[in-house]
XYZ file of C-alpha atoms in Angstrom:
258
model
C 73.935 2.602 134.898
C 71.988 5.689 136.172
C 71.822 8.342 133.522
C 72.330 11.993 134.632
C 74.044 13.747 131.673
C 71.860 11.998 129.099
C 68.308 10.748 128.866
C 67.591 7.360 127.401
C 64.359 5.975 126.068
C 63.297 2.895 124.075
C 59.999 3.089 122.359
C 58.796 0.917 119.416
C 62.317 -0.552 119.080
C 63.942 2.881 118.821
C 66.538 3.771 121.426
C 66.902 7.502 121.781
C 69.977 8.903 123.529
C 69.669 12.660 124.273
C 72.651 14.536 125.306
C 71.256 16.489 128.358
C 73.619 19.312 129.303
C 71.881 22.212 127.447
C 73.369 24.825 129.831
C 76.856 24.075 128.312
C 75.567 23.155 124.837
C 75.735 19.425 125.723
C 79.519 19.542 126.201
C 81.190 16.281 126.713
C 82.627 15.448 130.149
C 83.753 12.177 131.775
C 80.313 11.324 133.101
C 78.654 11.877 129.697
C 81.086 9.848 127.830
C 80.620 6.918 130.089
C 76.819 7.244 129.947
C 76.834 7.454 126.151
C 79.053 4.383 126.076
C 76.660 2.456 128.230
C 73.434 3.628 126.512
C 74.732 2.763 123.056
C 75.705 -0.673 124.054
C 72.369 -1.085 125.796
C 70.512 0.158 122.701
C 72.383 -2.216 120.547
C 71.130 -5.214 122.582
C 67.631 -3.957 123.409
C 66.550 -1.930 120.219
C 66.599 -2.189 116.553
C 67.930 1.393 115.864
C 69.892 3.794 118.138
C 69.512 7.582 117.684
C 71.771 10.305 119.380
C 70.488 13.863 119.587
C 70.850 16.889 121.811
C 68.715 18.805 124.226
C 68.105 22.461 123.669
C 69.529 24.305 120.747
C 72.745 22.427 120.237
C 73.894 18.832 119.446
C 77.143 18.948 121.177
C 79.932 21.655 121.647
C 82.678 19.128 122.076
C 84.963 18.557 125.085
C 83.870 20.583 128.203
C 86.961 22.655 128.689
C 85.327 24.355 131.576
C 84.763 21.118 133.584
C 86.900 21.495 136.756
C 87.109 17.762 137.344
C 88.557 17.300 133.855
C 90.756 20.510 133.802
C 92.417 19.587 137.107
C 93.983 16.529 135.592
C 93.707 17.022 131.884
C 95.788 14.490 130.070
C 94.471 14.478 126.469
C 96.146 11.055 125.454
C 94.730 9.321 128.436
C 91.339 10.912 128.080
C 91.034 9.897 124.460
C 92.247 6.418 125.096
C 90.353 5.689 128.073
C 87.099 7.668 127.593
C 86.553 8.544 123.975
C 87.759 5.158 122.416
C 85.232 3.067 124.379
C 82.389 5.412 123.417
C 83.347 5.652 119.649
C 83.914 1.848 119.496
C 80.543 1.331 121.073
C 78.853 3.276 118.191
C 81.131 1.720 115.590
C 80.470 -1.904 116.932
C 76.712 -1.381 117.456
C 75.044 -4.190 115.691
C 71.950 -2.092 114.666
C 71.740 1.090 112.689
C 72.820 4.274 114.426
C 71.551 7.797 113.597
C 72.843 11.178 114.634
C 69.861 13.681 114.695
C 72.056 16.951 114.763
C 69.541 19.542 115.948
C 72.097 22.338 116.223
C 75.790 23.116 116.655
C 78.063 20.193 116.457
C 81.706 21.313 117.200
C 85.007 19.685 118.034
C 84.592 16.321 119.443
C 80.820 16.845 119.241
C 81.067 17.032 115.427
C 82.955 13.864 115.200
C 80.619 12.108 117.670
C 77.796 12.972 115.290
C 79.845 11.616 112.233
C 80.452 8.301 113.998
C 76.892 7.329 113.394
C 75.878 5.304 110.318
C 73.480 8.056 109.244
C 73.650 11.751 109.984
C 70.477 13.892 109.561
C 70.829 17.701 110.516
C 68.531 20.588 110.571
C 69.283 23.248 107.981
C 70.300 25.630 110.763
C 72.880 23.271 112.188
C 76.526 23.395 111.521
C 79.705 21.409 111.938
C 82.966 22.854 113.116
C 86.423 21.160 113.360
C 87.499 23.691 115.939
C 90.560 21.998 117.175
C 93.341 24.055 115.414
C 91.660 27.187 117.087
C 93.303 26.079 120.404
C 96.324 24.408 118.884
C 95.021 20.847 118.676
C 94.295 18.372 115.823
C 91.002 16.845 115.154
C 90.295 13.909 117.315
C 87.412 11.626 118.453
C 87.731 9.886 115.093
C 87.823 13.113 113.056
C 90.869 12.293 111.108
C 89.376 8.785 110.200
C 85.858 9.921 109.386
C 86.233 13.091 107.683
C 88.499 11.899 104.701
C 86.244 8.980 104.172
C 82.990 11.009 104.137
C 83.977 14.239 102.356
C 87.280 13.380 100.615
C 90.758 14.355 101.596
C 90.646 18.013 99.926
C 87.628 18.925 101.992
C 88.578 17.275 105.137
C 92.095 18.987 105.168
C 90.496 22.375 104.602
C 87.905 21.755 107.355
C 90.677 20.798 109.824
C 93.206 23.505 108.859
C 90.838 26.523 108.684
C 88.515 25.365 111.325
C 85.586 27.190 109.674
C 81.895 26.405 109.980
C 80.364 23.938 107.693
C 76.662 24.473 107.327
C 74.364 21.487 107.265
C 73.639 22.257 103.653
C 77.239 22.283 102.744
C 77.689 19.073 104.591
C 74.846 17.447 102.711
C 76.244 18.761 99.282
C 79.807 17.407 100.009
C 78.645 13.920 101.176
C 79.674 14.476 104.728
C 76.099 13.622 106.030
C 73.061 11.914 104.739
C 70.691 14.876 104.587
C 69.826 18.352 105.835
C 66.299 18.886 106.612
C 64.200 22.001 107.210
C 64.035 22.956 110.870
C 60.228 22.841 111.224
C 60.190 19.317 109.776
C 63.267 17.971 111.509
C 61.861 16.139 114.484
C 59.121 14.253 112.578
C 61.648 13.417 109.793
C 64.288 11.818 111.849
C 61.725 10.042 113.878
C 60.259 8.695 110.629
C 63.732 7.566 109.484
C 64.305 5.743 112.672
C 60.985 3.980 112.565
C 61.667 2.827 108.981
C 64.973 1.233 110.182
C 63.503 -0.220 113.271
C 60.831 -2.078 111.075
C 63.501 -3.270 108.730
C 65.690 -6.531 108.274
C 67.961 -6.002 111.111
C 70.267 -8.799 110.332
C 70.717 -7.528 106.800
C 71.494 -4.006 108.125
C 74.235 -5.315 110.392
C 75.848 -7.003 107.399
C 75.545 -3.968 105.108
C 77.620 -2.020 107.836
C 80.112 -4.707 107.799
C 80.558 -4.864 104.063
C 80.651 -1.059 103.477
C 83.303 -0.657 106.070
C 85.493 -3.622 104.789
C 85.483 -2.160 101.261
C 88.166 0.564 102.011
C 90.783 -2.053 102.769
C 89.645 -4.957 100.609
C 90.606 -5.685 97.011
C 87.776 -6.299 94.563
C 88.258 -10.041 94.894
C 88.167 -9.780 98.608
C 85.060 -7.634 98.599
C 83.260 -9.997 96.228
C 84.139 -12.916 98.416
C 82.914 -11.056 101.542
C 79.603 -10.167 99.822
C 78.967 -13.788 98.919
C 79.573 -14.871 102.548
C 77.372 -12.280 103.955
C 74.735 -12.647 101.373
C 74.726 -16.345 102.191
C 74.130 -15.596 105.846
C 71.215 -13.248 104.947
C 69.708 -15.810 102.792
C 69.220 -18.160 105.806
C 67.247 -15.417 107.709
C 63.664 -15.512 108.463
C 63.520 -11.854 107.193
C 64.685 -12.969 103.751
C 61.943 -15.509 103.427
C 59.390 -12.883 104.585
C 60.717 -10.462 102.152
C 60.332 -12.791 99.227
C 56.801 -13.862 100.179
C 55.812 -10.336 100.769
C 57.195 -9.286 97.315
C 55.206 -12.042 95.636
C 52.144 -11.348 97.491
C 52.386 -7.649 96.773
C 52.308 -6.570 100.414
C 54.605 -4.782 103.000
C 57.086 -7.248 104.495
C 56.771 -7.778 108.270
C 60.375 -8.044 109.267
C 61.217 -9.282 112.811
C 64.938 -8.740 112.774
C 65.945 -12.444 112.664
């Protein structure tokens, strides 16, 4: 696929997807959703970590309500089912770690696109806004699934009902994101985080994601059984053998992701 609404780059096993409509605060239209879906899937196949960030001063302002192509035939149920669901599933199902590097405002569906990643790193000047009730809607793009899990039901309900800005520092304190970083250190910081994951035991990371997500629906016995199964699989990888040898030799492990 040719990318026009985003840019896509793979360097040193890190796939970086940059939402690239800064004139509309990287608002999501049909084209951008299709390109993100394709790029995340490609990154999961060709890289060892996938990063999403935004061009300009915003991460993503959500659905592009000013897009004439969308507004002419706006069917929210169809749009969510046919365009948002494939994009969100691509992120959720990505076999490698995903990072949202939130460089500015993340509002509406843009906020929930950010929260769909495994790890969210934001600049201290960034904010998250569940803007939906301001126009008579409910949080979508996975918001009603991610928010209660990441920040608890009480905070999630308030965020949805009041539609107030949540600063990056608040989001960090509430457990909504992994960390808020000073603006002047942000770019180098998320790139360092991505490099760390890209050099890590990729097969183990994939199973970490699987186990963590399953825990919400499993009993303790189910979860212990799943841990044993997945750990058995990890124990057969080349990376596990390398990790043990490196530990004994007191040197950094050289993981290959297999």
